Coordinates of C-alpha atoms in Angstrom, one line a residue:
Chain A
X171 CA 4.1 -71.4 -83.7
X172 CA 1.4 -68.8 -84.4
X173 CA 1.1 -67.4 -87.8
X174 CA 2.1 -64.0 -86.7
X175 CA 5.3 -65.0 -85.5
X176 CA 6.2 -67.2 -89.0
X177 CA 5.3 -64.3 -90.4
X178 CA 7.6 -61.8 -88.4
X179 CA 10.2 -64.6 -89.1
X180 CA 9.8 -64.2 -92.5
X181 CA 10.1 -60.7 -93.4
X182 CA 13.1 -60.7 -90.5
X183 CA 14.7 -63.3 -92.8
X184 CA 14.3 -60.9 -96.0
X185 CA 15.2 -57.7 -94.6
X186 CA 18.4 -60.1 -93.8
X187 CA 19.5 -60.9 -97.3
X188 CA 18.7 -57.9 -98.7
X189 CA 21.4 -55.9 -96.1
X190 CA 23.6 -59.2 -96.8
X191 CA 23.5 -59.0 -100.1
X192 CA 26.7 -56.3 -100.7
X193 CA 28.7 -59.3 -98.4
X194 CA 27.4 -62.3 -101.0
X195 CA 27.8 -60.4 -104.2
X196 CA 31.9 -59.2 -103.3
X197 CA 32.0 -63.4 -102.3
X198 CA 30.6 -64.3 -105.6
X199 CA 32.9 -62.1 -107.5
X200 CA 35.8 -63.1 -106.0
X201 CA 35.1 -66.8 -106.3
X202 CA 34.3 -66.4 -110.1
X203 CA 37.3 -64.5 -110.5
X204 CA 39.5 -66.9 -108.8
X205 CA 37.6 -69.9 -110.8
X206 CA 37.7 -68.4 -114.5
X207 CA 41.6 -67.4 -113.3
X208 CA 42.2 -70.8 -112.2
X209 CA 43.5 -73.2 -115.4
X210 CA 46.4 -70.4 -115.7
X211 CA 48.1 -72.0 -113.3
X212 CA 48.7 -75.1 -114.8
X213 CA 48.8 -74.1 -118.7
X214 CA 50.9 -72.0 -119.1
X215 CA 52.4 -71.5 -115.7
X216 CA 51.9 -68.5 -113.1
X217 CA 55.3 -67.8 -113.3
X218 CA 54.2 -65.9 -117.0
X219 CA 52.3 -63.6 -115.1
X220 CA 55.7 -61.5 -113.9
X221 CA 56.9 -61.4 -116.9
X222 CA 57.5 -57.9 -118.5
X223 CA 56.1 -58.2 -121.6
X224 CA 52.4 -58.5 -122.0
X225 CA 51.7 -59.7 -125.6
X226 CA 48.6 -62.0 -125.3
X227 CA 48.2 -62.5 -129.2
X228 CA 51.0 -63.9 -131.1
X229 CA 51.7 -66.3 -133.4
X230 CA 55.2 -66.9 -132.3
X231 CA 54.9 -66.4 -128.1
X232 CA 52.4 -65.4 -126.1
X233 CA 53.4 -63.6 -123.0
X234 CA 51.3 -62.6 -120.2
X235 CA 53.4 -60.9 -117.9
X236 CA 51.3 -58.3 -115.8
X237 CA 53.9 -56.0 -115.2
X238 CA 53.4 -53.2 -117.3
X239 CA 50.3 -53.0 -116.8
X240 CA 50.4 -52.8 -113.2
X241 CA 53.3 -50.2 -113.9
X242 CA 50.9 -48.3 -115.9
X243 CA 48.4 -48.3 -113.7
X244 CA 50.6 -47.1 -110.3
X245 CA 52.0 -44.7 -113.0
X246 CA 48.5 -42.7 -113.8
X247 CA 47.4 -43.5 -110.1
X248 CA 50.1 -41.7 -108.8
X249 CA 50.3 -39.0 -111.1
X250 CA 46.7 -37.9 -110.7
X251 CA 46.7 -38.3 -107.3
X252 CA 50.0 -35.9 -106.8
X253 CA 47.8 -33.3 -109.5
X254 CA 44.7 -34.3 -107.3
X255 CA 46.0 -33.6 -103.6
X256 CA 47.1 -29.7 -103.5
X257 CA 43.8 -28.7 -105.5
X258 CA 41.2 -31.1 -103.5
X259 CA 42.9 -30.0 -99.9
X260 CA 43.4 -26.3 -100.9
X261 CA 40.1 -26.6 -102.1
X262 CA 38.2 -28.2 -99.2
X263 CA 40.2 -25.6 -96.8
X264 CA 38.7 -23.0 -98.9
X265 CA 35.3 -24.2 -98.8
X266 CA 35.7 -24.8 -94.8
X267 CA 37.5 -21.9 -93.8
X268 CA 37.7 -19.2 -95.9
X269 CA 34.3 -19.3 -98.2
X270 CA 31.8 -16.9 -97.2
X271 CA 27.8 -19.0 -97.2
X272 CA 27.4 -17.6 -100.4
X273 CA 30.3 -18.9 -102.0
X274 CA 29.9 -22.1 -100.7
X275 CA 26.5 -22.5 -101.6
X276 CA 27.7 -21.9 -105.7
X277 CA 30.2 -24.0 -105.1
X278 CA 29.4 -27.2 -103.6
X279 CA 26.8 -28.4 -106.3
X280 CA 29.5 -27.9 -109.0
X281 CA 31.7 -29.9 -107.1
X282 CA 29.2 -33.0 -107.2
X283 CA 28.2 -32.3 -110.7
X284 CA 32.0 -32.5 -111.6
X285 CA 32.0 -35.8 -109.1
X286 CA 28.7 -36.9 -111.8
X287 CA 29.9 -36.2 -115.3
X288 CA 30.2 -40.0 -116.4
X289 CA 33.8 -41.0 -117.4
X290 CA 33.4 -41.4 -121.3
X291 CA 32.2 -37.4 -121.3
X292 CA 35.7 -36.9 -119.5
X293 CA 37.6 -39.1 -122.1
X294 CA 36.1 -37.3 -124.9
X295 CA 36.9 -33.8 -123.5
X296 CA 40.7 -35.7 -122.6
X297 CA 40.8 -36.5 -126.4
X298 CA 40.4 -33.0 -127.7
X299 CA 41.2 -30.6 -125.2
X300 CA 43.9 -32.2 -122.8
X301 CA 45.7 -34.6 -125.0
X302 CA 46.7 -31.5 -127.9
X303 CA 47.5 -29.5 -125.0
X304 CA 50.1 -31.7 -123.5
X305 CA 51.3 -32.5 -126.8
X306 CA 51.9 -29.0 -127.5
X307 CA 53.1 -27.4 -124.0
X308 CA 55.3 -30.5 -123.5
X309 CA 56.7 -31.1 -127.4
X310 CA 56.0 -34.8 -127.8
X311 CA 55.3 -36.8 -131.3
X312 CA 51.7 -37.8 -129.3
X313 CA 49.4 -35.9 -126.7
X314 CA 48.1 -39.5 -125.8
X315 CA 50.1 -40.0 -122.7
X316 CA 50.0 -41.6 -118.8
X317 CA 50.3 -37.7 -117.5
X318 CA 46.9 -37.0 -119.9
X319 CA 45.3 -39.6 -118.3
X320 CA 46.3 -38.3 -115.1
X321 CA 44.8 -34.9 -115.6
X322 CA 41.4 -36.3 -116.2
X323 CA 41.4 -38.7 -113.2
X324 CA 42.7 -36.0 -111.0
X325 CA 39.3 -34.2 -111.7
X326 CA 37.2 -37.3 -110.8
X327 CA 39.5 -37.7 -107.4
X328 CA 39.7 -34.1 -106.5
X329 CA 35.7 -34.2 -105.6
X330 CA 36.1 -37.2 -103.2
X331 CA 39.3 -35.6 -102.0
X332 CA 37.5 -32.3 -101.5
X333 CA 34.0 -33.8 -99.9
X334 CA 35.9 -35.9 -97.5
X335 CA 38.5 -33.4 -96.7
X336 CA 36.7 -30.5 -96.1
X337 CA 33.9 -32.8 -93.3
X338 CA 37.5 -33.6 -91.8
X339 CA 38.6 -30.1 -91.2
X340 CA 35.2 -29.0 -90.1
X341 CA 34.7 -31.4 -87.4
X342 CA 38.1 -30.0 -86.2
X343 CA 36.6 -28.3 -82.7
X344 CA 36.5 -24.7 -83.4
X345 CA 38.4 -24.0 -79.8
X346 CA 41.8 -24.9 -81.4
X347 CA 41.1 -22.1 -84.1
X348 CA 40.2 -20.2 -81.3
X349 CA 43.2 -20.8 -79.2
X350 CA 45.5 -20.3 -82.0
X351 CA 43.8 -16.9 -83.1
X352 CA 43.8 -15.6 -79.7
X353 CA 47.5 -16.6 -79.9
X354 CA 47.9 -13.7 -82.8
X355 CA 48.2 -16.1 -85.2
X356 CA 46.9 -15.3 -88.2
X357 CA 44.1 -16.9 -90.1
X358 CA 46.3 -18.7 -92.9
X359 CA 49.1 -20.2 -90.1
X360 CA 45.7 -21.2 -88.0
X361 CA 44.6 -23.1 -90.7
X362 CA 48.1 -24.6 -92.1
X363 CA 49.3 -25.1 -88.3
X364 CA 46.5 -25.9 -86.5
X365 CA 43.7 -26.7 -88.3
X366 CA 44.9 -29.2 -91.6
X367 CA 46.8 -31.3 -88.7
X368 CA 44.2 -31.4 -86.7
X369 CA 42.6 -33.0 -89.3
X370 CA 45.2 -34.8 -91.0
X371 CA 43.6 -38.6 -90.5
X372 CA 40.9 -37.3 -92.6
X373 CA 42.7 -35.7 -95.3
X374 CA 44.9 -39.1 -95.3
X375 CA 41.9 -40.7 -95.8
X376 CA 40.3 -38.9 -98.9
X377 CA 43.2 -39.1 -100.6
X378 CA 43.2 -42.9 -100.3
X379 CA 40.0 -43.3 -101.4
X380 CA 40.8 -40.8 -104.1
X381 CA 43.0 -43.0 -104.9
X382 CA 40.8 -46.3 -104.7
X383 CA 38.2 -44.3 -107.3
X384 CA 41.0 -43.3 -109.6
X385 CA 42.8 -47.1 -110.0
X386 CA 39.5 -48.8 -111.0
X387 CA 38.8 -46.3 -113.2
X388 CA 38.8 -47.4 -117.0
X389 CA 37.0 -45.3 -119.4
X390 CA 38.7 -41.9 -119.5
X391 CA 42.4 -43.4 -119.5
X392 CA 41.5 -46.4 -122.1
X393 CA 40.7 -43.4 -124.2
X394 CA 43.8 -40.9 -123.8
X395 CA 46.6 -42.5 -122.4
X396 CA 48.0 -44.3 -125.5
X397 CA 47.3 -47.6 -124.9
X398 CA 51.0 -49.4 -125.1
X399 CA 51.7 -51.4 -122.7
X400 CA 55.2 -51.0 -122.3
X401 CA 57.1 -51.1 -118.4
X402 CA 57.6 -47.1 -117.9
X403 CA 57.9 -44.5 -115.1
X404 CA 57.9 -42.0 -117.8
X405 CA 54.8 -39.6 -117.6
X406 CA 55.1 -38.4 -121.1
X407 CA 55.3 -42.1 -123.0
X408 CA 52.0 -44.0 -123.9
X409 CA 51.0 -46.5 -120.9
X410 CA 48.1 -48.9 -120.9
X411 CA 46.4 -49.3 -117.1
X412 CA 45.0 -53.1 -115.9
X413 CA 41.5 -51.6 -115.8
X414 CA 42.0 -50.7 -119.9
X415 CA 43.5 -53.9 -120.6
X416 CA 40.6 -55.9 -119.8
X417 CA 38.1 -53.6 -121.3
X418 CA 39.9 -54.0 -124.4
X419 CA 40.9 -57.2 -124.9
X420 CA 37.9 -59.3 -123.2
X421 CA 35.9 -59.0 -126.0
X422 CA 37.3 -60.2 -128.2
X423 CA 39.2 -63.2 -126.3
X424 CA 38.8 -66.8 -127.5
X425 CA 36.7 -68.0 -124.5
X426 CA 38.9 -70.8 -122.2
X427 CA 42.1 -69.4 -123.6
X428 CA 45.5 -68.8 -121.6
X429 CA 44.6 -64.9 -122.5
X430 CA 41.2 -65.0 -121.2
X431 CA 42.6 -66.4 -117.9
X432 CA 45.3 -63.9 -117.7
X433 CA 42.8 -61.5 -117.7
X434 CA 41.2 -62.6 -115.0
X435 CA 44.3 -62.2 -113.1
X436 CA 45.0 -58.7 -114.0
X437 CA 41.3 -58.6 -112.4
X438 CA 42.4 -60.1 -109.2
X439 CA 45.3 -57.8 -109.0
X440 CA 43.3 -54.7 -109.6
X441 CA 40.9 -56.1 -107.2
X442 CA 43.0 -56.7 -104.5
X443 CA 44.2 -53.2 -105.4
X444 CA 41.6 -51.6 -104.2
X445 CA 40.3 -53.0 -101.6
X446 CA 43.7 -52.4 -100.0
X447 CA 42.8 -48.8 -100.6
X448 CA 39.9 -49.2 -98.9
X449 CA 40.6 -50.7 -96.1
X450 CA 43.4 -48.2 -94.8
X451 CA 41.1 -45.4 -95.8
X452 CA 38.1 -47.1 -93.6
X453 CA 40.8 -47.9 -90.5
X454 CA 42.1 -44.3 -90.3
X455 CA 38.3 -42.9 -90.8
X456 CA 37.4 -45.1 -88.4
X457 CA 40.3 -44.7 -86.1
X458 CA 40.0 -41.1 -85.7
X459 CA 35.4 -41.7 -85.5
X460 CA 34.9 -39.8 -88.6
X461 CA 32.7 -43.1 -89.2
X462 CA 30.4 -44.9 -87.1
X463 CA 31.8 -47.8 -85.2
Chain B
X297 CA 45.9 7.8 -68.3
X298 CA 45.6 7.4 -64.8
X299 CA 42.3 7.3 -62.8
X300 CA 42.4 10.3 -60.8
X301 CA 39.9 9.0 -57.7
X302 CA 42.2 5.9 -57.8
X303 CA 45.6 7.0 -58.8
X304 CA 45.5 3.3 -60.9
X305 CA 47.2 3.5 -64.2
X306 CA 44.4 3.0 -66.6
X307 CA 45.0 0.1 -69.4
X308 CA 41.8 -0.3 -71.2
X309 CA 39.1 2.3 -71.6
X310 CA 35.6 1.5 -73.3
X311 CA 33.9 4.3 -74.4
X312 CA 30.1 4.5 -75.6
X313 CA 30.5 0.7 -76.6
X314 CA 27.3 -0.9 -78.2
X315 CA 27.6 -4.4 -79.8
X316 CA 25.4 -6.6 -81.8
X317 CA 25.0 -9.7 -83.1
X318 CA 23.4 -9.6 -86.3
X319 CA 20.3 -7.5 -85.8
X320 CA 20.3 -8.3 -82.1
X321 CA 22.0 -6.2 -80.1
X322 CA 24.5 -7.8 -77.1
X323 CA 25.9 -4.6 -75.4
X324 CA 24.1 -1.7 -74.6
X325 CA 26.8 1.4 -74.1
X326 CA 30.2 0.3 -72.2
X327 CA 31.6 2.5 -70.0
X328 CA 34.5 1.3 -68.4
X329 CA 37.9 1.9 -67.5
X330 CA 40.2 -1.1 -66.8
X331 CA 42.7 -0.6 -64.1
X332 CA 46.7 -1.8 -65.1
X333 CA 48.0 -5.0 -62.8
X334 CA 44.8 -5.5 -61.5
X335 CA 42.2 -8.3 -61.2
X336 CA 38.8 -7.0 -63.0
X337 CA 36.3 -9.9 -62.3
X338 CA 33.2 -9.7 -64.8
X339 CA 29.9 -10.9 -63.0
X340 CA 26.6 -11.6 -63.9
X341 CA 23.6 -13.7 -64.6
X342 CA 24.2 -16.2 -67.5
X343 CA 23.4 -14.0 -71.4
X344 CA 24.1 -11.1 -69.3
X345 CA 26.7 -10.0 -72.0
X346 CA 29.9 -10.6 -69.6
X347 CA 31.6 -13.0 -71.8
X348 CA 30.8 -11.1 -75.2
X349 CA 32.3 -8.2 -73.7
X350 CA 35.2 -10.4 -73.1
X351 CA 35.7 -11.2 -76.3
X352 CA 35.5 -7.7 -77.7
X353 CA 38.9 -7.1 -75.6
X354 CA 40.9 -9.0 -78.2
X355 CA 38.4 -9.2 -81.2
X356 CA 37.6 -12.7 -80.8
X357 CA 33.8 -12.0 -82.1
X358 CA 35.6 -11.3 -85.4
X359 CA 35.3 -14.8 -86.1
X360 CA 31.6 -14.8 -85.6
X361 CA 29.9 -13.9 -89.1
X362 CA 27.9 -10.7 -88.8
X363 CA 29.2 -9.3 -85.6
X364 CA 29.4 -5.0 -84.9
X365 CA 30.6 -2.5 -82.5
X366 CA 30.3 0.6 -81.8
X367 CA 32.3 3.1 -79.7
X368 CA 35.1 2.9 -78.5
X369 CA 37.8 0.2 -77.1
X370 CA 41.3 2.0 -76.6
X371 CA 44.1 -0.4 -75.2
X372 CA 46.9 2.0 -74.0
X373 CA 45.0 4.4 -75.8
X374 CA 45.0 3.3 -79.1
X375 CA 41.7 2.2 -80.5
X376 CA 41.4 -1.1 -81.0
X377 CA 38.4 -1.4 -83.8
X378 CA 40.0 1.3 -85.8
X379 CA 40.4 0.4 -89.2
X380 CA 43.8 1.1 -89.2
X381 CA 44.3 -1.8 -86.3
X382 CA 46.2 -4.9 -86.9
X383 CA 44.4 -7.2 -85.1
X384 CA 47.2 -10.0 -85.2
X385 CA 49.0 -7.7 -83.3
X386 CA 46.9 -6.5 -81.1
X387 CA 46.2 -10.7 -80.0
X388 CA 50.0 -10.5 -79.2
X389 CA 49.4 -8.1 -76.4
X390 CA 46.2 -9.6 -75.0
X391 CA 46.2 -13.8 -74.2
X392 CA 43.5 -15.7 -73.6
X393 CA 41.9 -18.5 -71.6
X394 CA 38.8 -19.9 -72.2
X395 CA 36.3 -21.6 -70.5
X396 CA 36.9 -25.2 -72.2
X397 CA 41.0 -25.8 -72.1
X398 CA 41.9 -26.1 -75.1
X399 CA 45.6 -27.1 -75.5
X400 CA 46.4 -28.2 -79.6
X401 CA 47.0 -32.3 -80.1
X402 CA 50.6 -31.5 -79.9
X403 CA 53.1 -31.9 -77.3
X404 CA 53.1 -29.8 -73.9
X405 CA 56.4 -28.3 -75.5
X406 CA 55.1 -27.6 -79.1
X407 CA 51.6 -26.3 -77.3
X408 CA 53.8 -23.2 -75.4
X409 CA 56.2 -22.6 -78.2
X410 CA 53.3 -22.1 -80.7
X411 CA 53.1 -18.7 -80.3
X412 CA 56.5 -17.9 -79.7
X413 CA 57.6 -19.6 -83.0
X414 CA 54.5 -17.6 -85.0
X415 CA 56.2 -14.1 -84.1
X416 CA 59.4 -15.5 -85.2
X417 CA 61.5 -16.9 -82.0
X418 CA 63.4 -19.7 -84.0
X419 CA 66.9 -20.4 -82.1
X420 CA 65.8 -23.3 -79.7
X421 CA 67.4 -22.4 -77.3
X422 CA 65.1 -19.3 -76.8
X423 CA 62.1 -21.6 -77.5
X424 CA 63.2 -24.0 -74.5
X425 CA 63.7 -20.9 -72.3
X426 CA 60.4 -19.3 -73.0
X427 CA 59.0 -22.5 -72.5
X428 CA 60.7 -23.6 -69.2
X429 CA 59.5 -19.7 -67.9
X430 CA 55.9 -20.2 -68.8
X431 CA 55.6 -23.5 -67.2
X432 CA 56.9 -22.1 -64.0
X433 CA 54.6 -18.7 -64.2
X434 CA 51.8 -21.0 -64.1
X435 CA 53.2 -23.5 -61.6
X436 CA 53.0 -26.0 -63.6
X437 CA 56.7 -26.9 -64.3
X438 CA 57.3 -29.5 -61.4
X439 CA 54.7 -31.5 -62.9
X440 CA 55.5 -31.7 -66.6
X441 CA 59.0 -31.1 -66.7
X442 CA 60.2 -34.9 -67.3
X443 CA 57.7 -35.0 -70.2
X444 CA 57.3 -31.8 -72.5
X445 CA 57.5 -33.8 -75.9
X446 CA 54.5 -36.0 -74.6
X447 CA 50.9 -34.7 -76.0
X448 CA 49.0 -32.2 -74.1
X449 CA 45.7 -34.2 -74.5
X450 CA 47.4 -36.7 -71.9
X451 CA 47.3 -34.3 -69.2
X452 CA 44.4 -33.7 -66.7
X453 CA 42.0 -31.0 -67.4
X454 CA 43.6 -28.8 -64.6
X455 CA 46.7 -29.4 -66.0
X456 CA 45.6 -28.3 -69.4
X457 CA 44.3 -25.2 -68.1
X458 CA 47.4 -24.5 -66.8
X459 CA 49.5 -25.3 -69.8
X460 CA 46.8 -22.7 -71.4
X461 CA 47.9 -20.4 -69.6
X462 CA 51.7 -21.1 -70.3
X463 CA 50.8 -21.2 -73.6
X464 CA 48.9 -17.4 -72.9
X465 CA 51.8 -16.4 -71.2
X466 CA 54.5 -17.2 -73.9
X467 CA 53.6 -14.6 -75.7
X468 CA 54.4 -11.9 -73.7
X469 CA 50.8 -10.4 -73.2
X470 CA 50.1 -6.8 -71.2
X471 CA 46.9 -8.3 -71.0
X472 CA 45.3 -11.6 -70.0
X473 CA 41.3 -12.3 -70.4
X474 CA 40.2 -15.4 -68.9
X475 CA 36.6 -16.6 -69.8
X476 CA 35.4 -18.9 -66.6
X477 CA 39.1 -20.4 -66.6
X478 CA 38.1 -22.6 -63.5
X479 CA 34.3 -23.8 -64.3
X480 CA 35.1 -27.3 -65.7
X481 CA 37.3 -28.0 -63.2
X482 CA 37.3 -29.3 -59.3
X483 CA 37.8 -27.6 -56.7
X484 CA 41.5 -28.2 -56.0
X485 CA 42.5 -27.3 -59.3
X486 CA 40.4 -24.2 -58.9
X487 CA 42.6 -23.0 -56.0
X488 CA 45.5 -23.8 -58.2
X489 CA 43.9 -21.4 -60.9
X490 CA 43.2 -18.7 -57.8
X491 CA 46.5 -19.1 -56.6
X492 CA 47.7 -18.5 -60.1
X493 CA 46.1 -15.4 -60.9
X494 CA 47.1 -14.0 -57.5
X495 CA 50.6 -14.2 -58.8
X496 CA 49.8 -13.0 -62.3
X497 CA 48.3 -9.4 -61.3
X498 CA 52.0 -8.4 -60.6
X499 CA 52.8 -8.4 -64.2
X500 CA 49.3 -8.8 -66.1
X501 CA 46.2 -6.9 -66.3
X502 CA 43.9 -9.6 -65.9
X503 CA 40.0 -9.5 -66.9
X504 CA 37.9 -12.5 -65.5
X505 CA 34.2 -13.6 -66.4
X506 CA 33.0 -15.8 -64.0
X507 CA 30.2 -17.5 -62.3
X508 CA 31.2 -18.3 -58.9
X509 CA 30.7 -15.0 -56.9
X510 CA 33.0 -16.5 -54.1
X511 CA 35.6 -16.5 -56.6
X512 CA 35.1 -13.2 -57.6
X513 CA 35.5 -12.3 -53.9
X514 CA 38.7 -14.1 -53.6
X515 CA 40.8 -13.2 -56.6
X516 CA 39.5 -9.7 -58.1
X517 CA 40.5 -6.3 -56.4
X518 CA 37.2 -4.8 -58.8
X519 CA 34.3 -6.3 -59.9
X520 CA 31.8 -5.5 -62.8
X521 CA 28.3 -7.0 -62.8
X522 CA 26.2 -7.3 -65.7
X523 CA 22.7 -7.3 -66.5
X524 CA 20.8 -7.9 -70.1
X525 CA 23.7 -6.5 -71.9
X526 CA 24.5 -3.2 -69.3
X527 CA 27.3 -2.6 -67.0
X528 CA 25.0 -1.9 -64.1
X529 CA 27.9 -1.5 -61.6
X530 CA 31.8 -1.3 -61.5
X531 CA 33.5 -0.7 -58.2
X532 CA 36.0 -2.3 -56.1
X533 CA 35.2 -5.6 -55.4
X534 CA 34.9 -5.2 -51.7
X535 CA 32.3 -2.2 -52.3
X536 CA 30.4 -4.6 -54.6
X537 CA 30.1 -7.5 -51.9
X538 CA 29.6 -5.8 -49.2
X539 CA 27.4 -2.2 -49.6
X540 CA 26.6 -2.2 -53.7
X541 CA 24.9 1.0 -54.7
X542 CA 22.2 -0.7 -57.1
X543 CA 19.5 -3.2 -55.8
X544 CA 19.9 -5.6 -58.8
X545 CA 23.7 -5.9 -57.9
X546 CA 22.5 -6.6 -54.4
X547 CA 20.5 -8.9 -55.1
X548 CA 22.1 -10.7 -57.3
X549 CA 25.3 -11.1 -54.7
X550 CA 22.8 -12.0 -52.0
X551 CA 21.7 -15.0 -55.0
X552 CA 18.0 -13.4 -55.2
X553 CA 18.4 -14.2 -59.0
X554 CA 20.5 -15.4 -61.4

């Protein structure tokens, strides 16, 4: 073997693991999850985990059942997303359709910056803007609630609802609009008739991923939603998320203990969570080539 | 108005009509009057202006940002880029068919009932009418009838010009413009689309752009060629093919250029 070619082998064998290395780091993850989460299932039991009372530090019983905290996290998820879905589709048919350049020039960069502002900046403007204001238009003893986390994680979905959206509706062919204006349609039933099924898949698909961003998310709701983790469909009681119970608690855990295992399941969950997300979100986008094959 | 050399009942008149695109400017003073239940075929070298004049028959430039005209365009004499027009209705009374068909990803029912069910036809029983009417207009019935609630997209691309035309027809239109209705297709469903149009001009004014001068021969009773944005010549089609008055229309029939 010449020199030349070892060396082609070489750097073909780097450029390798680096594009690998997304694929080996979710691997790693997932095994050190599964290995720290492990010893639960012997001591005490994985039964615990479906439990509905998650009260990892007691001195009479520890319980470590998971499902309020997977109730609280469906809870905000679902609430932001239903705040999140009729201002990032309105909003990405207003950019596509109705904007003039200008207007969509002003806008779009305020629509990553709001996409940018880092999650504690949210939490803090949740803590003394949002929170009072729910507490006051709604008449509760506490503003810190699962529908005031909601509010703030609808404004870190509606961006990646309104970015993914609004490609979606513009790669609808522009000889439907045409049909259906030629029709004497007007512009608004064009665009609620016409063009948002055309480009339904894609509007499916933001809002799934919307979704995926807003689950993981754990600085903004640790801060206004209350923290109790009690089993509730109630927006206006206090609800802790999986993602705030392990920012909470693993620090100060007693390394090895049946708590810090539990934690590593509500991990697990959470993970699994979202890459569910994101795999139906990638299949439709996929499905319908708004991604390359 | 009626055409007094012709005796034809007059259903569109242009008047004086210049129309840009931005700064650039697309048609160069329109004079033309469109004859009622008649086949107007619009001829001309490709960027000679014939489909942009199309398109200002039913305001479909609108859409295009920075678009003006100037002049006039009066459909039963009423002016269509008055101020005061409602465009949405004005699309009522014109269809059209464009080059590319382009039936919605809906079914072939929901594609012909579109229209209908914007300007407010809601019994069903209406809708399945309309429907059943158009498809047999534009002889496409026999074909589709066993599977109307199947999507349009699964139909072949002569088929989905036809069910364009339903669709056009379903409106009820005085007017229909088509914009090279037959140039992606072959030559079989081309005669379908001639045949089709034959049977139209009974009840439709119908305004063609097209390529294919044969075509032009065979379905138009006048003909209007184009040149850099000018009507050079408008007469019956015959005239035009066979003793034109203006050297570039002859030479473009004879295929000199274009």
């Amino acid at each position: 073997m010449t020199k030349q070619r070892l060396k082609a082998r070489i750097i073909k064998y780097f450029l390798q693991s680096c594009g690998s290395l997304s694929i080996i780091i979710v691997l790693l993850i997932f095994l050190f999850l599964f290995k720290e989460a492990l010893p639960f299932i012997s001591e005490p039991g994985i039964g615990g985990l479906f439990h509905s009372v998650w009260n990892p530090v007691s001195f009479q019983k520890e319980e470590f059942g998971l499902l309020p905290l997977i109730t609280g996290s469906v809870l905000v998820t679902l609430l932001a997303t239903l705040i999140a879905i009729p201002f990032g589709i309105i909003g990405a048919v207003y950019i596509s359709e109705v904007a003039t350049a200008k207007e969509r020039e002003v806008l779009k960069p305020f629509i990553e910056i709001l996409a940018g502002i880092p999650s504690v900046v949210l939490g803090f403007f949740g803590l003394i803007v949002v929170a009072p204001l729910v507490k006051d238009i709604f008449g509760l003893n506490t503003g810190l609630t699962a529908l005031t986390g909601a509010v703030l994680l609808a404004f870190m979905a509606i961006p990646t609802i309104m970015s993914i959206s609004e490609d979606a509706i513009k790669s609808v062919p522009i000889i439907y609009k045409e049909a259906s204006l030629a029709l004497g349609a007007s512009r608004i039933e064009t665009i609620w008739k016409v063009i948002v099924p055309a480009a339904l898949s894609g509007i499916v698909a933001s809002v799934m991923l919307g979704m995926g961003r807003v689950v993981g998310e754990t600085m903004a709701v640790m801060m206004v939603t209350g923290n109790a983790p009690v089993v509730s469909f109630n927006p206006f009681t206090s609800v802790r998320t999986m993602t705030a119970t392990i920012a909470a608690e693993m620090g100060e855990v007693t390394f090895g203990s049946s708590h810090y295992a539990s934690l590593f399941w509500v991990g697990i969950v959470l993970m699994l969570m979202t890459f569910v997300l994101n795999l139906v979100s990638y299949r439709v986008l996929k499905k319908y080539g708004m991604i390359d094959k | 108005m009626v055409d007094i050399q012709t005796g034809n009942k007059i259903k569109i008149r242009v008047g004086n009509m210049n129309f840009f695109y931005g700064p650039v400017q697309a048609l160069f003073d329109i004079n033309m009057d469109i004859a009622e239940r008649k086949v107007t075929a619009l001829i001309g070298p490709s960027g000679c202006g014939k489909s942009t004049f199309l398109r200002t028959l039913n305001r479909m430039n609108d859409i295009i940002d920075g678009t003006r005209l100037e002049g006039k365009v009066l459909i039963d004499g009423s002016d269509l880029y008055s101020p005061m027009t409602d465009v949405v209705g004005l699309r009522k009374k014109v269809g059209m068919i464009f080059q590319k068909s382009n039936p919605f990803p809906k079914s072939i029912f929901d594609n012909i009932a579109y229209g209908p069910r914007i300007h407010g036809v809601k019994d069903k029983k209406d809708l399945i009418e309309i429907v059943e009417n158009c498809l047999i207009k534009s002889a496409l019935w026999d074909e589709v009838k066993d599977r109307l609630d199947t999507s349009a997209m699964g139909l072949s691309g002569g088929q989905q010009q036809r069910l364009c035309i339903a669709r056009a027809l379903a409106i009820n239109p005085d007017v229909v413009l088509m914009d090279e209705p037959a140039s992606a297709l072959d030559p079989k469903s081309t005669l379908k689309i001639e045949d089709l149009i034959s049977d139209l001009k009974k009840d439709y004014t119908i305004i063609i752009v097209t390529h294919n001068m044969q075509q032009a021969g065979r379905v138009s009773d006048y003909t209007a060629f184009f040149y850099e944005g000018r009507l050079i010549e408008f007469d019956e089609t015959e005239k035009i093919f066979t003793k034109p008055n203006q050297k570039q229309t002859e030479d473009y029939i004879t295929g000199r250029f274009g």
